[in-house]
Coordinates of C-alpha atoms and ligand atoms in Angstrom, one line a residue:
M23 CA 5.3 -30.4 34.2
A24 CA 3.4 -28.0 32.4
Q25 CA 5.3 -28.3 30.2
Q26 CA 3.2 -31.7 29.1
R27 CA -0.2 -30.0 29.1
M28 CA 1.5 -27.9 26.0
L29 CA 3.0 -28.4 22.1
K30 CA -1.1 -30.1 21.3
F31 CA -0.7 -29.3 17.9
V32 CA 0.3 -32.5 16.4
T33 CA -2.4 -34.0 18.2
T34 CA -5.0 -31.2 18.2
A35 CA -7.0 -29.7 15.2
K36 CA -7.0 -25.6 15.5
E37 CA -10.7 -25.2 16.3
T38 CA -12.2 -21.8 16.5
P39 CA -15.8 -20.7 18.4
E40 CA -18.3 -22.5 17.1
K41 CA -20.1 -19.5 14.3
R42 CA -24.1 -19.2 14.6
D43 CA -25.4 -19.9 11.4
A44 CA -25.4 -17.7 9.0
A45 CA -28.9 -18.4 7.6
V46 CA -30.3 -17.3 11.9
R47 CA -27.4 -14.6 12.6
S48 CA -28.0 -12.7 8.9
H49 CA -31.6 -11.6 11.0
D50 CA -29.6 -10.1 14.0
F51 CA -27.1 -7.8 15.6
D52 CA -25.6 -10.6 18.3
E53 CA -22.5 -11.1 17.8
I54 CA -21.9 -14.1 15.9
Y55 CA -19.1 -16.3 17.5
R56 CA -20.3 -18.4 19.7
E57 CA -17.9 -18.8 23.4
Y58 CA -15.7 -21.4 24.1
A59 CA -16.9 -24.0 26.2
E60 CA -14.0 -24.5 29.4
V61 CA -12.7 -27.8 28.0
K62 CA -12.4 -26.6 24.8
A63 CA -10.5 -23.5 25.6
T64 CA -7.9 -25.8 28.0
E65 CA -8.1 -27.9 25.1
Q66 CA -7.5 -25.0 22.4
A67 CA -4.1 -23.6 24.4
S68 CA -2.9 -26.3 25.3
R69 CA -1.9 -26.6 21.5
C70 CA 0.6 -23.9 21.9
S71 CA 4.1 -25.2 21.8
Q72 CA 5.6 -22.0 24.0
C73 CA 7.9 -20.6 22.0
G74 CA 11.5 -19.4 22.9
V75 CA 11.3 -16.6 20.3
P76 CA 7.6 -16.4 20.6
Y77 CA 6.4 -14.1 17.9
C78 CA 2.9 -13.6 18.9
H79 CA 4.0 -11.2 21.8
S80 CA 6.2 -9.4 19.2
H81 CA 3.5 -8.9 17.3
C82 CA 0.6 -7.6 19.9
P83 CA 0.6 -4.0 19.4
L84 CA 0.5 -4.3 23.7
N85 CA 2.5 -7.3 23.4
N86 CA 0.5 -9.9 25.9
N87 CA 2.7 -12.4 27.6
I88 CA 0.3 -14.6 25.2
P89 CA 2.7 -18.3 26.2
D90 CA 1.6 -17.1 29.7
W91 CA -1.7 -17.0 29.4
L92 CA -2.3 -19.2 27.9
R93 CA -0.4 -22.3 29.9
L94 CA -2.5 -20.8 31.9
T95 CA -5.5 -21.9 30.9
A96 CA -3.9 -25.0 30.2
E97 CA -3.3 -26.0 32.9
G98 CA -6.7 -24.6 34.7
R99 CA -5.4 -21.8 36.1
L100 CA -8.4 -19.8 35.0
A101 CA -8.5 -16.4 37.8
E102 CA -4.1 -16.9 36.8
A103 CA -3.8 -16.5 33.5
Y104 CA -6.7 -13.0 33.4
E105 CA -4.3 -11.5 36.0
V106 CA -1.9 -12.1 33.2
S107 CA -3.3 -10.9 30.4
Q108 CA -5.7 -8.3 31.9
A109 CA -2.1 -6.9 33.2
T110 CA -1.3 -5.9 30.1
N111 CA -3.9 -5.8 27.8
T112 CA -7.0 -3.3 29.7
F113 CA -9.7 -4.2 27.7
P114 CA -8.6 -7.7 26.6
E115 CA -12.9 -9.2 25.6
I116 CA -12.6 -6.0 23.4
C117 CA -9.5 -7.5 21.7
G118 CA -10.5 -10.2 21.3
R119 CA -13.5 -10.1 19.7
I120 CA -12.5 -7.3 17.2
C121 CA -8.4 -6.3 16.8
P122 CA -7.6 -8.8 13.5
Q123 CA -5.6 -11.8 14.9
D124 CA -4.4 -12.5 11.5
R125 CA -2.7 -9.5 10.7
L126 CA -1.0 -9.1 14.4
C127 CA -0.5 -11.9 17.1
E128 CA -2.2 -15.2 15.2
G129 CA -0.4 -14.1 11.5
N130 CA 3.2 -14.7 12.6
C131 CA 2.3 -17.4 15.2
V132 CA 5.0 -20.7 14.6
I133 CA 2.7 -23.4 14.2
E134 CA 0.5 -21.2 11.2
Q135 CA 3.6 -20.7 9.9
S136 CA 4.3 -25.3 10.1
G137 CA 1.0 -25.9 8.6
H138 CA -0.8 -27.1 11.1
G139 CA -3.3 -23.2 11.7
T140 CA -2.0 -20.8 14.6
V141 CA -3.1 -21.5 17.7
T142 CA -6.4 -19.1 18.3
I143 CA -5.2 -16.4 20.8
G144 CA -8.6 -13.9 20.3
A145 CA -11.0 -16.5 21.2
I146 CA -9.3 -17.8 23.8
E147 CA -8.1 -13.8 25.8
K148 CA -12.0 -13.0 25.0
Y149 CA -12.6 -16.9 27.1
I150 CA -10.5 -15.9 29.6
T151 CA -11.3 -12.9 30.1
D152 CA -15.6 -13.4 29.8
T153 CA -15.3 -15.9 32.1
A154 CA -13.3 -13.4 35.0
W155 CA -16.7 -11.0 34.3
D156 CA -18.7 -13.9 34.9
R157 CA -17.7 -15.1 38.2
G158 CA -16.3 -11.9 39.7
W159 CA -12.4 -11.6 38.9
V160 CA -12.6 -8.5 37.0
K161 CA -12.3 -6.2 40.2
P162 CA -13.1 -2.7 40.2
I163 CA -11.2 0.5 40.6
K164 CA -10.1 1.7 43.7
P165 CA -7.1 3.4 44.3
A166 CA -5.0 3.3 47.0
M167 CA -5.1 7.6 47.7
D168 CA -6.8 10.5 46.4
R169 CA -3.5 12.9 44.4
P170 CA -5.2 16.2 43.9
E171 CA -4.1 16.6 40.5
S172 CA -6.7 16.0 37.5
V173 CA -6.6 15.0 33.6
G174 CA -9.0 17.3 31.4
I175 CA -9.9 13.5 28.8
I176 CA -11.5 14.4 25.1
G177 CA -12.8 11.5 23.2
G178 CA -14.5 8.5 25.2
G179 CA -13.1 6.0 22.2
P180 CA -10.5 3.1 23.6
G181 CA -7.5 5.5 23.7
G182 CA -9.1 8.1 26.0
L183 CA -10.7 5.3 28.6
A184 CA -7.5 3.4 28.1
A185 CA -5.9 6.6 29.8
A186 CA -8.7 6.6 32.0
D187 CA -8.1 3.7 33.2
V188 CA -4.1 4.2 34.2
L189 CA -4.7 7.7 35.8
R190 CA -7.3 6.3 37.5
R191 CA -6.2 3.4 38.9
A192 CA -3.5 5.9 40.8
G193 CA -5.6 8.3 41.6
V194 CA -5.7 11.3 39.9
Q195 CA -9.7 12.9 39.3
V196 CA -10.5 12.1 35.4
T197 CA -12.5 13.8 33.5
V198 CA -13.4 12.5 30.2
Y199 CA -15.3 15.4 27.5
D200 CA -17.6 13.8 25.1
R201 CA -20.0 15.0 22.0
N202 CA -21.8 12.2 22.1
D203 CA -24.7 11.0 24.4
R204 CA -22.9 7.4 25.1
A205 CA -19.2 7.0 26.0
G206 CA -17.5 4.4 23.9
G207 CA -16.3 6.1 20.3
L208 CA -16.0 4.4 17.9
L209 CA -16.6 0.0 20.4
T210 CA -19.9 2.4 20.9
Y211 CA -20.8 3.9 17.7
G212 CA -18.6 2.8 14.9
I213 CA -18.2 -0.5 15.5
P214 CA -21.7 -3.7 15.4
G215 CA -23.5 -5.8 17.6
F216 CA -22.1 -8.8 15.4
K217 CA -18.6 -8.1 16.2
L218 CA -19.1 -6.4 19.4
E219 CA -22.3 -6.9 21.4
K220 CA -22.6 -3.4 23.3
D221 CA -23.2 -4.2 25.9
V222 CA -19.6 -5.2 26.3
V223 CA -18.4 -1.5 26.3
M224 CA -21.0 -0.6 28.7
N225 CA -19.6 -2.8 31.0
R226 CA -16.1 -1.0 31.0
V227 CA -17.7 2.5 31.0
K228 CA -19.6 1.6 34.2
Q229 CA -16.6 0.4 36.2
L230 CA -14.8 2.6 34.9
E231 CA -17.4 5.8 36.4
E232 CA -17.2 3.5 39.7
G233 CA -14.2 4.1 40.0
G234 CA -14.6 7.3 40.3
V235 CA -14.0 8.1 36.6
E236 CA -16.4 11.5 35.6
F237 CA -18.5 11.7 32.0
V238 CA -19.4 14.8 31.1
L239 CA -21.2 13.6 27.7
N240 CA -22.3 15.5 24.9
C241 CA -20.1 18.1 25.5
N242 CA -18.3 18.8 22.2
V243 CA -15.3 20.9 22.8
G244 CA -15.0 23.3 20.6
T245 CA -18.2 24.5 20.1
D246 CA -19.8 23.7 24.0
I247 CA -16.7 24.4 25.6
S248 CA -13.4 26.0 24.4
F249 CA -10.2 24.3 24.4
D250 CA -8.8 26.5 26.6
A251 CA -11.3 26.4 29.7
I252 CA -10.3 22.7 29.6
R253 CA -6.7 23.7 29.7
G254 CA -7.6 25.6 32.6
K255 CA -9.7 23.2 34.5
H256 CA -6.9 20.6 34.5
D257 CA -3.4 20.0 35.7
A258 CA -3.4 18.0 32.0
V259 CA -5.2 17.0 28.5
L260 CA -4.8 14.3 27.4
I261 CA -6.0 14.5 23.1
A262 CA -8.5 11.9 22.1
T263 CA -11.5 12.2 19.7
G264 CA -10.1 9.9 16.3
V265 CA -11.3 11.2 12.9
Y266 CA -14.4 11.4 11.8
K267 CA -14.2 13.6 8.7
T268 CA -15.6 11.4 6.2
R269 CA -13.2 11.6 2.1
A270 CA -16.3 12.1 -0.2
L271 CA -17.1 11.0 -3.8
T272 CA -16.7 13.8 -6.3
D273 CA -18.2 11.6 -9.3
P274 CA -21.2 13.4 -11.2
G275 CA -24.4 12.2 -9.6
S276 CA -22.5 11.7 -6.2
D277 CA -24.8 14.7 -4.3
A278 CA -28.5 12.6 -4.6
T279 CA -30.4 12.0 -1.3
G280 CA -30.0 8.3 -0.8
I281 CA -25.9 8.6 -1.0
V282 CA -24.9 8.4 2.6
R283 CA -22.3 8.4 4.8
A284 CA -21.0 4.6 6.1
I285 CA -20.6 6.8 10.0
D286 CA -24.3 8.0 9.5
Y287 CA -25.9 4.3 8.6
L288 CA -23.6 3.2 10.9
T289 CA -24.1 5.2 13.8
A290 CA -28.3 5.2 13.4
S291 CA -28.7 0.5 13.4
N292 CA -26.2 0.7 16.9
R293 CA -29.2 3.5 17.9
K294 CA -31.3 1.9 16.9
S295 CA -29.6 -1.6 18.8
F296 CA -29.1 0.8 22.6
G297 CA -33.3 0.8 21.7
D298 CA -32.7 4.9 20.8
E299 CA -35.4 7.2 18.4
V300 CA -33.5 7.7 15.1
E301 CA -35.3 9.9 12.6
A302 CA -33.5 9.2 9.6
F303 CA -33.6 6.1 9.9
D304 CA -37.1 5.5 10.7
D305 CA -38.1 7.7 7.9
G306 CA -35.9 5.6 5.7
T307 CA -32.9 7.9 4.7
L308 CA -30.3 5.3 7.5
N309 CA -31.9 1.9 7.2
A310 CA -31.9 -0.3 3.8
E311 CA -34.2 -3.0 4.3
G312 CA -36.3 -3.9 1.0
K313 CA -33.2 -1.8 -1.0
R314 CA -30.9 -2.9 -2.8
V315 CA -27.7 -1.5 -1.4
L316 CA -24.2 -0.7 -3.2
V317 CA -21.5 -0.4 -0.7
I318 CA -18.3 1.6 -1.9
G319 CA -14.9 0.7 0.2
G320 CA -12.8 -2.8 1.0
G321 CA -11.9 -1.6 4.2
D322 CA -12.9 -2.9 7.5
T323 CA -16.1 0.3 7.8
A324 CA -17.2 -1.4 4.1
M325 CA -17.4 -4.4 5.3
D326 CA -19.4 -3.7 8.1
C327 CA -21.8 -1.9 6.4
V328 CA -22.3 -4.6 4.0
R329 CA -23.2 -6.1 6.9
T330 CA -25.4 -4.1 8.4
A331 CA -27.2 -3.7 5.2
I332 CA -28.2 -7.7 5.2
R333 CA -29.8 -7.5 9.0
Q334 CA -32.1 -4.8 7.8
G335 CA -33.1 -6.5 5.1
A336 CA -31.7 -5.0 2.3
T337 CA -32.9 -7.1 -1.3
S338 CA -29.6 -7.5 -2.1
V339 CA -25.8 -5.8 -0.9
K340 CA -23.7 -5.1 -3.6
C341 CA -19.3 -3.9 -1.8
L342 CA -17.4 -1.9 -5.0
Y343 CA -14.3 -1.9 -4.2
R344 CA -11.1 -0.8 -6.6
R345 CA -8.5 -3.8 -5.7
D346 CA -9.0 -7.4 -6.1
R347 CA -9.3 -9.3 -3.0
A348 CA -5.7 -10.2 -2.4
N349 CA -5.3 -6.1 -2.1
M350 CA -8.3 -5.2 -0.4
P351 CA -7.9 -3.7 3.6
G352 CA -10.5 -5.5 5.3
S353 CA -10.0 -8.7 6.9
Q354 CA -9.9 -11.8 5.3
R355 CA -12.3 -12.7 7.6
E356 CA -15.1 -9.9 7.7
V357 CA -15.2 -10.7 3.5
T358 CA -16.0 -14.7 4.3
N359 CA -18.2 -13.5 7.1
A360 CA -19.6 -11.4 4.8
E361 CA -20.0 -13.9 2.2
E362 CA -20.9 -16.6 4.0
E363 CA -24.2 -14.0 5.4
G364 CA -24.9 -13.9 1.0
A365 CA -22.9 -10.4 0.4
E366 CA -21.7 -10.3 -2.9
F367 CA -18.3 -8.3 -3.9
V368 CA -17.4 -6.8 -7.4
W369 CA -14.3 -6.6 -7.0
L370 CA -11.1 -4.1 -9.1
S371 CA -15.0 -2.2 -10.2
A372 CA -15.1 2.1 -8.9
P373 CA -18.3 4.0 -9.0
K374 CA -18.0 6.9 -11.8
A375 CA -21.0 8.9 -12.4
F376 CA -24.5 8.2 -10.2
A377 CA -27.8 8.3 -11.9
G378 CA -31.6 10.0 -10.3
N379 CA -32.5 12.3 -7.3
P380 CA -32.6 10.3 -4.3
V381 CA -30.2 7.4 -6.8
A382 CA -30.9 5.3 -9.3
S383 CA -28.0 3.0 -10.3
V384 CA -24.8 3.9 -10.9
T385 CA -22.9 3.5 -13.7
V386 CA -19.6 1.4 -12.2
Q387 CA -16.2 1.2 -14.6
R388 CA -14.8 -1.6 -14.7
M389 CA -10.6 -1.6 -12.7
R390 CA -7.4 -3.3 -13.1
L391 CA -4.2 -3.2 -11.2
G392 CA -1.3 -1.4 -13.4
A393 CA 2.5 -1.2 -12.5
P394 CA 3.4 -0.7 -7.9
D395 CA 3.4 2.8 -7.1
A396 CA 6.1 3.8 -4.7
S397 CA 5.5 1.5 -2.0
G398 CA 4.8 -0.7 -3.9
R399 CA 1.5 -1.2 -4.6
Q400 CA -0.4 -2.9 -8.0
S401 CA -3.3 0.9 -8.6
P402 CA -6.2 0.5 -10.2
E403 CA -6.4 1.7 -13.2
P404 CA -9.7 2.1 -15.2
I405 CA -10.2 -1.1 -18.8
E406 CA -11.5 0.8 -21.1
G407 CA -14.5 0.5 -22.5
G408 CA -15.4 -1.5 -19.6
L409 CA -19.4 0.4 -17.8
Y410 CA -21.7 -1.5 -17.2
E411 CA -25.0 0.3 -15.1
E412 CA -25.5 -1.1 -11.6
A413 CA -29.2 -0.7 -9.5
A414 CA -28.8 1.4 -6.4
D415 CA -31.8 2.4 -3.9
L416 CA -28.8 3.3 -1.8
V417 CA -25.1 3.6 -1.4
I418 CA -23.4 3.6 1.5
T419 CA -19.6 5.8 0.9
A420 CA -17.4 4.6 3.5
L421 CA -14.2 5.9 1.3
G422 CA -11.8 6.2 4.7
F423 CA -11.6 9.2 7.5
E424 CA -9.6 12.3 7.9
P425 CA -8.3 14.1 10.7
E426 CA -11.2 17.4 11.6
D427 CA -8.8 20.9 11.6
L428 CA -8.6 20.7 15.3
P429 CA -6.5 24.1 16.0
T430 CA -8.0 26.1 13.6
L431 CA -11.7 24.2 15.4
W432 CA -10.1 24.9 18.6
A433 CA -8.7 28.0 18.2
T434 CA -5.6 27.2 19.2
E435 CA -3.4 27.5 16.1
A436 CA 0.5 26.4 18.7
L437 CA -1.1 22.8 18.4
E438 CA 0.7 20.9 16.0
T439 CA -0.8 19.2 13.0
T440 CA 1.4 16.9 10.1
R441 CA 0.5 17.7 6.6
W442 CA -2.0 15.4 6.7
G443 CA -4.1 17.0 9.7
T444 CA -3.5 14.2 12.6
V445 CA -1.8 15.6 15.8
K446 CA 1.8 15.8 15.9
A447 CA 2.5 13.6 19.2
N448 CA 5.8 12.4 20.1
F449 CA 5.3 8.0 20.0
G450 CA 7.2 6.9 23.2
T451 CA 5.9 10.5 25.2
H452 CA 2.4 11.1 23.2
A453 CA 3.3 14.3 24.5
T454 CA 2.1 18.0 21.8
S455 CA 2.9 20.9 20.5
L456 CA 1.7 22.6 24.2
P457 CA 2.8 21.5 27.8
G458 CA 0.7 18.7 29.4
V459 CA -1.4 18.4 27.1
Y460 CA -1.4 14.7 24.7
A461 CA -3.1 12.7 22.5
V462 CA -3.4 9.0 21.5
G463 CA -5.1 7.4 19.2
D464 CA -6.9 7.4 15.5
I465 CA -6.5 11.1 15.6
V466 CA -2.4 10.8 16.3
R467 CA -1.6 7.9 13.5
G468 CA -4.8 8.3 10.9
A469 CA -7.8 5.8 11.0
S470 CA -5.8 2.8 13.1
L471 CA -6.9 0.0 15.7
V472 CA -8.7 -0.2 18.5
V473 CA -5.4 -2.4 20.1
W474 CA -3.4 0.4 18.7
A475 CA -5.4 3.2 21.2
I476 CA -6.1 1.0 23.6
R477 CA -2.1 1.2 24.0
D478 CA -1.6 4.7 23.2
G479 CA -3.8 5.3 26.1
R480 CA -1.9 2.8 28.6
E481 CA 0.8 4.6 28.2
A482 CA 0.3 8.4 27.7
G483 CA -1.2 7.8 31.0
T484 CA 1.6 6.8 32.6
E485 CA 3.3 9.7 31.4
I486 CA 0.8 12.7 32.1
I487 CA 1.1 10.5 36.1
R488 CA 5.1 11.1 35.2
F489 CA 4.8 14.5 33.9
L490 CA 2.0 15.2 37.6
D491 CA 4.3 13.9 39.6
G492 CA 6.9 16.6 37.9
S493 CA 5.7 20.0 37.6
G494 CA 2.6 21.6 39.1
R495 CA -0.1 23.0 35.8
I496 CA 0.0 24.1 32.8
A497 CA 2.4 26.5 31.5
A498 CA -0.8 29.5 30.3
E499 CA 0.4 30.7 26.9
Ligands
FAD15 P1 -13.2 6.8 18.6 O1 -13.1 5.6 19.4 O2 -13.3 7.6 17.6 O3 -13.0 7.7 19.9 C1 -13.5 9.0 20.0 C2 -14.3 9.6 20.2 O4 -13.6 11.6 20.7 C3 -15.4 9.6 20.2 O5 -16.2 9.3 20.6 C4 -16.0 10.7 19.6 O6 -17.3 11.6 19.7 C5 -14.8 12.7 20.3 N1 -14.8 12.9 20.3 C6 -15.0 14.1 19.1 N2 -14.3 15.3 19.2 C7 -14.6 15.9 19.7 C8 -14.8 16.8 20.8 N3 -14.9 18.0 19.7 N4 -15.3 16.8 22.1 C9 -15.9 16.0 22.4 N5 -15.8 14.6 22.1 C10 -15.2 14.4 20.9 N6 -11.1 -1.5 14.5 C11 -9.8 -2.7 15.7 O7 -9.5 -3.2 15.8 N7 -11.0 -3.6 14.4 C12 -12.0 -4.1 14.2 O8 -13.0 -4.2 13.4 C13 -12.9 -2.3 13.7 N8 -13.7 -2.0 13.4 C14 -14.5 -0.3 12.8 C15 -15.4 -0.3 12.6 C16 -15.6 0.8 11.8 C17 -16.8 1.3 11.5 C18 -15.1 2.4 12.3 C19 -15.5 3.6 11.4 C20 -13.6 1.6 12.4 C21 -13.4 0.0 13.0 N9 -12.1 -0.3 13.3 C22 -11.7 -0.9 13.9 C23 -11.6 0.9 14.1 C24 -11.6 1.6 15.3 O9 -12.5 1.8 15.5 C25 -10.2 2.7 15.7 O10 -9.0 2.7 15.2 C26 -10.4 3.7 17.3 O11 -12.3 3.4 17.9 C27 -10.0 4.8 17.2 O12 -9.9 4.8 18.9 P2 -9.9 6.6 19.4 O13 -9.7 6.9 21.0 O14 -8.8 6.9 18.5 O15 -11.2 7.3 18.6
SF4_16 FE1 -3.7 -10.9 19.8 FE2 -4.8 -8.3 20.1 FE3 -5.1 -10.1 21.7 FE4 -3.0 -8.1 21.2 S1 -4.4 -7.4 21.9 S2 -3.2 -10.5 21.1 S3 -3.0 -8.5 19.2 S4 -6.1 -10.6 20.0
SF4_17 FE1 2.2 -20.5 21.4 FE2 1.9 -19.2 18.7 FE3 2.6 -17.4 20.0 FE4 4.6 -20.1 19.8 S1 3.6 -18.4 18.5 S2 4.8 -18.6 21.4 S3 2.6 -21.8 19.2 S4 1.0 -18.9 20.1

């Protein structure tokens, strides 16, 4: 009986894959978690209680059939577990690595609620798909027949790539345009290797390429080719450009050298991991080695900067955040990892001014949490007299991202945007205000998560196929 293998949460303790020792891992960019051994994955999967109403499933943005692939894993039927897992997720090995599971599937696991410790869903999802790659179960993309229609996808991040996968499997001709020299978006140049090794992403890009998806790289739409030209070339277009405009500091002295943007800093570091020459890294501008580093922000990007600086050999790394630990947007798991690696978090603190050029120190304002605002979140407010100086040679700002002004950059005023500047798209169909033009991922949602971009991309791919089945080329404006 299959059930007998399950429900082991009372007798089997939760065990995550082993974490590499902090003293060792903080010197390299390899992922910090080791893989489960098969016996461990099987054992951990068997802890699932096979809930009739699985909250893990309903809180996964992709509605993964989690109890099903956990049961198959517990029964040692890994190839079938992989089939079920990949049916709803284009990149399960990526989500298994970097989803904030504590806020999604695992955070809603009922056995966690009963105090037994969640089923380690993400680690098992990663294990299943890594095994599938190792054993050759990941099938190449081979459409049953080719269709004549073509779709242009602007942006090769997870949103664009998930749509490319759906479209290409249906035989549609797909071209992905990206201004970077490698596809993958923030999976490639934002998220560091210690969370997501680069060959994991490149394997997926290669799979799409080998399946017939054409990549036009180093192509900035709006500069190297116009948006209208892309619309003219394809039967439908998908905008998946993400959000890259960095919120800037406005405090006195914040234009000094030595104060850099997180996206530039992380991109340089990721490029070095690929073995690229990066002038701004090699000349020290974007390299933390031997420096006292201050990172400003409390989200995942700040966390990634902190941990990158440690690996680059900074002499000290501190993270300033204006709220407290309980109210930070970043994942608690990542804070713990960063602390283990030697980072110091200075909660309830914000920069007030910067001295020196290049920057030499920061005046830090101590904060406290005041009354809740309209959203119910307590607003930080300065403590009178609570000022002190913090020495710093490199300041990395990670204050969040905003959308670029696409209608202006692309001279396409008819593309409707929201008051936040994100592209207005229907949340079900992903259709924009322009016929035959769809949009997904961060450019619609604002800075969000990989798993949501994948969901959007899969849905938009399906919707574009419906559009292609029902009508012809995009009507000229
Ligand atoms: P992106 O991944 O941003 O891809 C957009 C692509 O469009 C890029 O390749 C870009 O070059 C291209 N592009 C943009 N404009 C143009 C143009 N005009 N012409 C041609 N190409 C263009 N999410 C998680 O779930 N877990 C994490 O751990 C996590 N960590 C993160 C760490 C960092 C440092 C950052 C910045 C984000 C992190 N995120 C994380 C968020 C996640 O990366 C994004 O939500 C996700 O990548 C959005 O996918 P996307 O496809 O919409 O856009
Ligand atoms: Fe959990 Fe993310 Fe996997 Fe869904 S995709 S099961 S949220 S790790
Ligand atoms: Fe299993 Fe937890 Fe999902 Fe229930 S909520 S089906 S115990 S993983």
